Amino acid sequence: MDNWNIIFNRGASYSQSIAVQGVADISSATLWRVTFTLDNAVMLTATSANGMLVAGSTTAEKFFAITPTQTAAFPLGNGSFNLDILWGTDVRRYVSNARFQVNL
């Protein structure tokens, strides 16, 4: 996956396609998870189970969407996020400590 940085505008919607390549068993993954941390606290966890990550056009793609109501509650600042894909208890991290920012 390429370098991936996210900028949220408080009170605005955000959407992004997320795709992984070269993962032979991706179709059997049980959960996709993006965890956002700001000031050493988890600010948001988007998963394929909670509806924030939905199926894309292939099994190797998800669509990430955040509503204006959700971003309106985000604190301002800079943080980091991780993308993990799970196969039961097997967790594989595909993005580690990428950067995100919340602006007015």
mmCIF file with all atom_site columns, C-alpha atoms in Angstrom:
data_model
loop_
_atom_site.group_PDB
_atom_site.id
_atom_site.type_symbol
_atom_site.label_atom_id
_atom_site.label_alt_id
_atom_site.label_comp_id
_atom_site.label_asym_id
_atom_site.label_entity_id
_atom_site.label_seq_id
_atom_site.pdbx_PDB_ins_code
_atom_site.Cartn_x
_atom_site.Cartn_y
_atom_site.Cartn_z
_atom_site.occupancy
_atom_site.B_iso_or_equiv
_atom_site.pdbx_formal_charge
_atom_site.auth_seq_id
_atom_site.auth_comp_id
_atom_site.auth_asym_id
_atom_site.auth_atom_id
_atom_site.pdbx_PDB_model_num
ATOM 1   C CA . MET A 1 1   ? 0.000   0.000   0.000  1.00 0.00 ? 1   MET A CA 1
ATOM 2   C CA . ASP A 1 2   ? 1.277   3.469   -0.857 1.00 0.00 ? 2   ASP A CA 1
ATOM 3   C CA . ASN A 1 3   ? 1.921   6.209   1.695  1.00 0.00 ? 3   ASN A CA 1
ATOM 4   C CA . TRP A 1 4   ? -1.509  7.125   2.968  1.00 0.00 ? 4   TRP A CA 1
ATOM 5   C CA . ASN A 1 5   ? -2.330  10.279  4.947  1.00 0.00 ? 5   ASN A CA 1
ATOM 6   C CA . ILE A 1 6   ? -5.833  11.438  5.855  1.00 0.00 ? 6   ILE A CA 1
ATOM 7   C CA . ILE A 1 7   ? -7.141  14.949  6.434  1.00 0.00 ? 7   ILE A CA 1
ATOM 8   C CA . PHE A 1 8   ? -10.547 15.215  8.101  1.00 0.00 ? 8   PHE A CA 1
ATOM 9   C CA . ASN A 1 9   ? -12.400 18.510  8.041  1.00 0.00 ? 9   ASN A CA 1
ATOM 10  C CA . ARG A 1 10  ? -14.490 18.827  11.167 1.00 0.00 ? 10  ARG A CA 1
ATOM 11  C CA . GLY A 1 11  ? -18.200 18.652  10.313 1.00 0.00 ? 11  GLY A CA 1
ATOM 12  C CA . ALA A 1 12  ? -17.621 17.346  6.779  1.00 0.00 ? 12  ALA A CA 1
ATOM 13  C CA . SER A 1 13  ? -18.033 13.895  5.300  1.00 0.00 ? 13  SER A CA 1
ATOM 14  C CA . TYR A 1 14  ? -14.974 11.839  4.421  1.00 0.00 ? 14  TYR A CA 1
ATOM 15  C CA . SER A 1 15  ? -14.747 8.846   2.115  1.00 0.00 ? 15  SER A CA 1
ATOM 16  C CA . GLN A 1 16  ? -11.857 6.792   0.828  1.00 0.00 ? 16  GLN A CA 1
ATOM 17  C CA . SER A 1 17  ? -11.334 3.565   -1.048 1.00 0.00 ? 17  SER A CA 1
ATOM 18  C CA . ILE A 1 18  ? -8.925  1.174   0.700  1.00 0.00 ? 18  ILE A CA 1
ATOM 19  C CA . ALA A 1 19  ? -7.324  -1.623  -1.312 1.00 0.00 ? 19  ALA A CA 1
ATOM 20  C CA . VAL A 1 20  ? -4.596  -4.137  -0.594 1.00 0.00 ? 20  VAL A CA 1
ATOM 21  C CA . GLN A 1 21  ? -2.642  -6.005  -3.245 1.00 0.00 ? 21  GLN A CA 1
ATOM 22  C CA . GLY A 1 22  ? -0.839  -9.318  -3.247 1.00 0.00 ? 22  GLY A CA 1
ATOM 23  C CA . VAL A 1 23  ? -2.720  -10.893 -0.332 1.00 0.00 ? 23  VAL A CA 1
ATOM 24  C CA . ALA A 1 24  ? -3.599  -14.356 -1.633 1.00 0.00 ? 24  ALA A CA 1
ATOM 25  C CA . ASP A 1 25  ? -6.090  -15.189 1.133  1.00 0.00 ? 25  ASP A CA 1
ATOM 26  C CA . ILE A 1 26  ? -7.814  -11.783 1.341  1.00 0.00 ? 26  ILE A CA 1
ATOM 27  C CA . SER A 1 27  ? -11.198 -13.274 0.414  1.00 0.00 ? 27  SER A CA 1
ATOM 28  C CA . SER A 1 28  ? -11.216 -15.252 3.671  1.00 0.00 ? 28  SER A CA 1
ATOM 29  C CA . ALA A 1 29  ? -10.436 -12.258 5.934  1.00 0.00 ? 29  ALA A CA 1
ATOM 30  C CA . THR A 1 30  ? -12.885 -11.976 8.821  1.00 0.00 ? 30  THR A CA 1
ATOM 31  C CA . LEU A 1 31  ? -12.460 -8.276  9.681  1.00 0.00 ? 31  LEU A CA 1
ATOM 32  C CA . TRP A 1 32  ? -10.867 -5.095  8.368  1.00 0.00 ? 32  TRP A CA 1
ATOM 33  C CA . ARG A 1 33  ? -10.036 -2.426  10.975 1.00 0.00 ? 33  ARG A CA 1
ATOM 34  C CA . VAL A 1 34  ? -8.670  1.135   10.855 1.00 0.00 ? 34  VAL A CA 1
ATOM 35  C CA . THR A 1 35  ? -7.810  2.545   14.291 1.00 0.00 ? 35  THR A CA 1
ATOM 36  C CA . PHE A 1 36  ? -7.226  6.305   14.743 1.00 0.00 ? 36  PHE A CA 1
ATOM 37  C CA . THR A 1 37  ? -5.242  7.492   17.776 1.00 0.00 ? 37  THR A CA 1
ATOM 38  C CA . LEU A 1 38  ? -4.892  11.120  18.869 1.00 0.00 ? 38  LEU A CA 1
ATOM 39  C CA . ASP A 1 39  ? -3.086  12.245  22.045 1.00 0.00 ? 39  ASP A CA 1
ATOM 40  C CA . ASN A 1 40  ? -2.416  8.603   22.997 1.00 0.00 ? 40  ASN A CA 1
ATOM 41  C CA . ALA A 1 41  ? -6.130  7.732   22.987 1.00 0.00 ? 41  ALA A CA 1
ATOM 42  C CA . VAL A 1 42  ? -8.174  5.853   20.405 1.00 0.00 ? 42  VAL A CA 1
ATOM 43  C CA . MET A 1 43  ? -10.369 8.458   18.716 1.00 0.00 ? 43  MET A CA 1
ATOM 44  C CA . LEU A 1 44  ? -12.157 6.195   16.225 1.00 0.00 ? 44  LEU A CA 1
ATOM 45  C CA . THR A 1 45  ? -12.217 2.564   15.194 1.00 0.00 ? 45  THR A CA 1
ATOM 46  C CA . ALA A 1 46  ? -13.710 1.875   11.786 1.00 0.00 ? 46  ALA A CA 1
ATOM 47  C CA . THR A 1 47  ? -14.362 -1.783  10.967 1.00 0.00 ? 47  THR A CA 1
ATOM 48  C CA . SER A 1 48  ? -16.117 -3.968  8.475  1.00 0.00 ? 48  SER A CA 1
ATOM 49  C CA . ALA A 1 49  ? -18.290 -5.102  11.416 1.00 0.00 ? 49  ALA A CA 1
ATOM 50  C CA . ASN A 1 50  ? -19.472 -1.630  12.531 1.00 0.00 ? 50  ASN A CA 1
ATOM 51  C CA . GLY A 1 51  ? -20.380 -0.498  9.009  1.00 0.00 ? 51  GLY A CA 1
ATOM 52  C CA . MET A 1 52  ? -17.694 2.161   8.566  1.00 0.00 ? 52  MET A CA 1
ATOM 53  C CA . LEU A 1 53  ? -15.826 -0.099  6.129  1.00 0.00 ? 53  LEU A CA 1
ATOM 54  C CA . VAL A 1 54  ? -18.076 -1.604  3.480  1.00 0.00 ? 54  VAL A CA 1
ATOM 55  C CA . ALA A 1 55  ? -17.418 -3.927  0.549  1.00 0.00 ? 55  ALA A CA 1
ATOM 56  C CA . GLY A 1 56  ? -15.719 -2.459  -2.469 1.00 0.00 ? 56  GLY A CA 1
ATOM 57  C CA . SER A 1 57  ? -15.660 -3.699  -6.033 1.00 0.00 ? 57  SER A CA 1
ATOM 58  C CA . THR A 1 58  ? -13.361 -6.641  -5.155 1.00 0.00 ? 58  THR A CA 1
ATOM 59  C CA . THR A 1 59  ? -12.608 -8.701  -2.037 1.00 0.00 ? 59  THR A CA 1
ATOM 60  C CA . ALA A 1 60  ? -9.331  -6.757  -1.749 1.00 0.00 ? 60  ALA A CA 1
ATOM 61  C CA . GLU A 1 61  ? -11.118 -3.400  -1.437 1.00 0.00 ? 61  GLU A CA 1
ATOM 62  C CA . LYS A 1 62  ? -13.244 -1.668  1.195  1.00 0.00 ? 62  LYS A CA 1
ATOM 63  C CA . PHE A 1 63  ? -14.899 1.721   1.157  1.00 0.00 ? 63  PHE A CA 1
ATOM 64  C CA . PHE A 1 64  ? -14.356 3.878   4.252  1.00 0.00 ? 64  PHE A CA 1
ATOM 65  C CA . ALA A 1 65  ? -16.989 6.531   5.003  1.00 0.00 ? 65  ALA A CA 1
ATOM 66  C CA . ILE A 1 66  ? -17.368 8.942   7.928  1.00 0.00 ? 66  ILE A CA 1
ATOM 67  C CA . THR A 1 67  ? -20.411 11.193  8.306  1.00 0.00 ? 67  THR A CA 1
ATOM 68  C CA . PRO A 1 68  ? -20.399 14.931  9.076  1.00 0.00 ? 68  PRO A CA 1
ATOM 69  C CA . THR A 1 69  ? -21.952 14.148  12.475 1.00 0.00 ? 69  THR A CA 1
ATOM 70  C CA . GLN A 1 70  ? -19.010 11.879  13.310 1.00 0.00 ? 70  GLN A CA 1
ATOM 71  C CA . THR A 1 71  ? -16.315 14.312  12.168 1.00 0.00 ? 71  THR A CA 1
ATOM 72  C CA . ALA A 1 72  ? -18.011 17.186  14.034 1.00 0.00 ? 72  ALA A CA 1
ATOM 73  C CA . ALA A 1 73  ? -17.125 15.403  17.276 1.00 0.00 ? 73  ALA A CA 1
ATOM 74  C CA . PHE A 1 74  ? -13.445 14.886  16.388 1.00 0.00 ? 74  PHE A CA 1
ATOM 75  C CA . PRO A 1 75  ? -10.884 16.870  18.397 1.00 0.00 ? 75  PRO A CA 1
ATOM 76  C CA . LEU A 1 76  ? -8.570  19.087  16.380 1.00 0.00 ? 76  LEU A CA 1
ATOM 77  C CA . GLY A 1 77  ? -5.000  17.942  15.921 1.00 0.00 ? 77  GLY A CA 1
ATOM 78  C CA . ASN A 1 78  ? -2.640  15.394  14.427 1.00 0.00 ? 78  ASN A CA 1
ATOM 79  C CA . GLY A 1 79  ? -2.615  11.698  15.104 1.00 0.00 ? 79  GLY A CA 1
ATOM 80  C CA . SER A 1 80  ? -1.771  8.319   13.638 1.00 0.00 ? 80  SER A CA 1
ATOM 81  C CA . PHE A 1 81  ? -3.706  5.345   12.343 1.00 0.00 ? 81  PHE A CA 1
ATOM 82  C CA . ASN A 1 82  ? -3.198  1.672   11.578 1.00 0.00 ? 82  ASN A CA 1
ATOM 83  C CA . LEU A 1 83  ? -4.893  -0.658  9.100  1.00 0.00 ? 83  LEU A CA 1
ATOM 84  C CA . ASP A 1 84  ? -5.213  -4.225  10.321 1.00 0.00 ? 84  ASP A CA 1
ATOM 85  C CA . ILE A 1 85  ? -6.871  -7.147  8.558  1.00 0.00 ? 85  ILE A CA 1
ATOM 86  C CA . LEU A 1 86  ? -7.856  -10.162 10.608 1.00 0.00 ? 86  LEU A CA 1
ATOM 87  C CA . TRP A 1 87  ? -8.326  -13.830 9.839  1.00 0.00 ? 87  TRP A CA 1
ATOM 88  C CA . GLY A 1 88  ? -9.883  -15.040 13.080 1.00 0.00 ? 88  GLY A CA 1
ATOM 89  C CA . THR A 1 89  ? -7.200  -14.399 15.700 1.00 0.00 ? 89  THR A CA 1
ATOM 90  C CA . ASP A 1 90  ? -4.468  -13.848 13.081 1.00 0.00 ? 90  ASP A CA 1
ATOM 91  C CA . VAL A 1 91  ? -3.911  -10.069 12.808 1.00 0.00 ? 91  VAL A CA 1
ATOM 92  C CA . ARG A 1 92  ? -1.850  -8.616  9.963  1.00 0.00 ? 92  ARG A CA 1
ATOM 93  C CA . ARG A 1 93  ? -0.973  -4.918  9.947  1.00 0.00 ? 93  ARG A CA 1
ATOM 94  C CA . TYR A 1 94  ? -0.807  -3.381  6.469  1.00 0.00 ? 94  TYR A CA 1
ATOM 95  C CA . VAL A 1 95  ? -0.455  0.281   7.473  1.00 0.00 ? 95  VAL A CA 1
ATOM 96  C CA . SER A 1 96  ? 1.366   1.303   10.654 1.00 0.00 ? 96  SER A CA 1
ATOM 97  C CA . ASN A 1 97  ? 1.482   4.773   12.191 1.00 0.00 ? 97  ASN A CA 1
ATOM 98  C CA . ALA A 1 98  ? 0.292   6.642   9.098  1.00 0.00 ? 98  ALA A CA 1
ATOM 99  C CA . ARG A 1 99  ? -0.637  10.244  9.770  1.00 0.00 ? 99  ARG A CA 1
ATOM 100 C CA . PHE A 1 100 ? -4.007  11.949  9.962  1.00 0.00 ? 100 PHE A CA 1
ATOM 101 C CA . GLN A 1 101 ? -5.094  15.478  10.761 1.00 0.00 ? 101 GLN A CA 1
ATOM 102 C CA . VAL A 1 102 ? -8.361  17.032  11.907 1.00 0.00 ? 102 VAL A CA 1
ATOM 103 C CA . ASN A 1 103 ? -8.922  20.622  10.738 1.00 0.00 ? 103 ASN A CA 1
ATOM 104 C CA . LEU A 1 104 ? -11.718 23.132  11.223 1.00 0.00 ? 104 LEU A CA 1
#
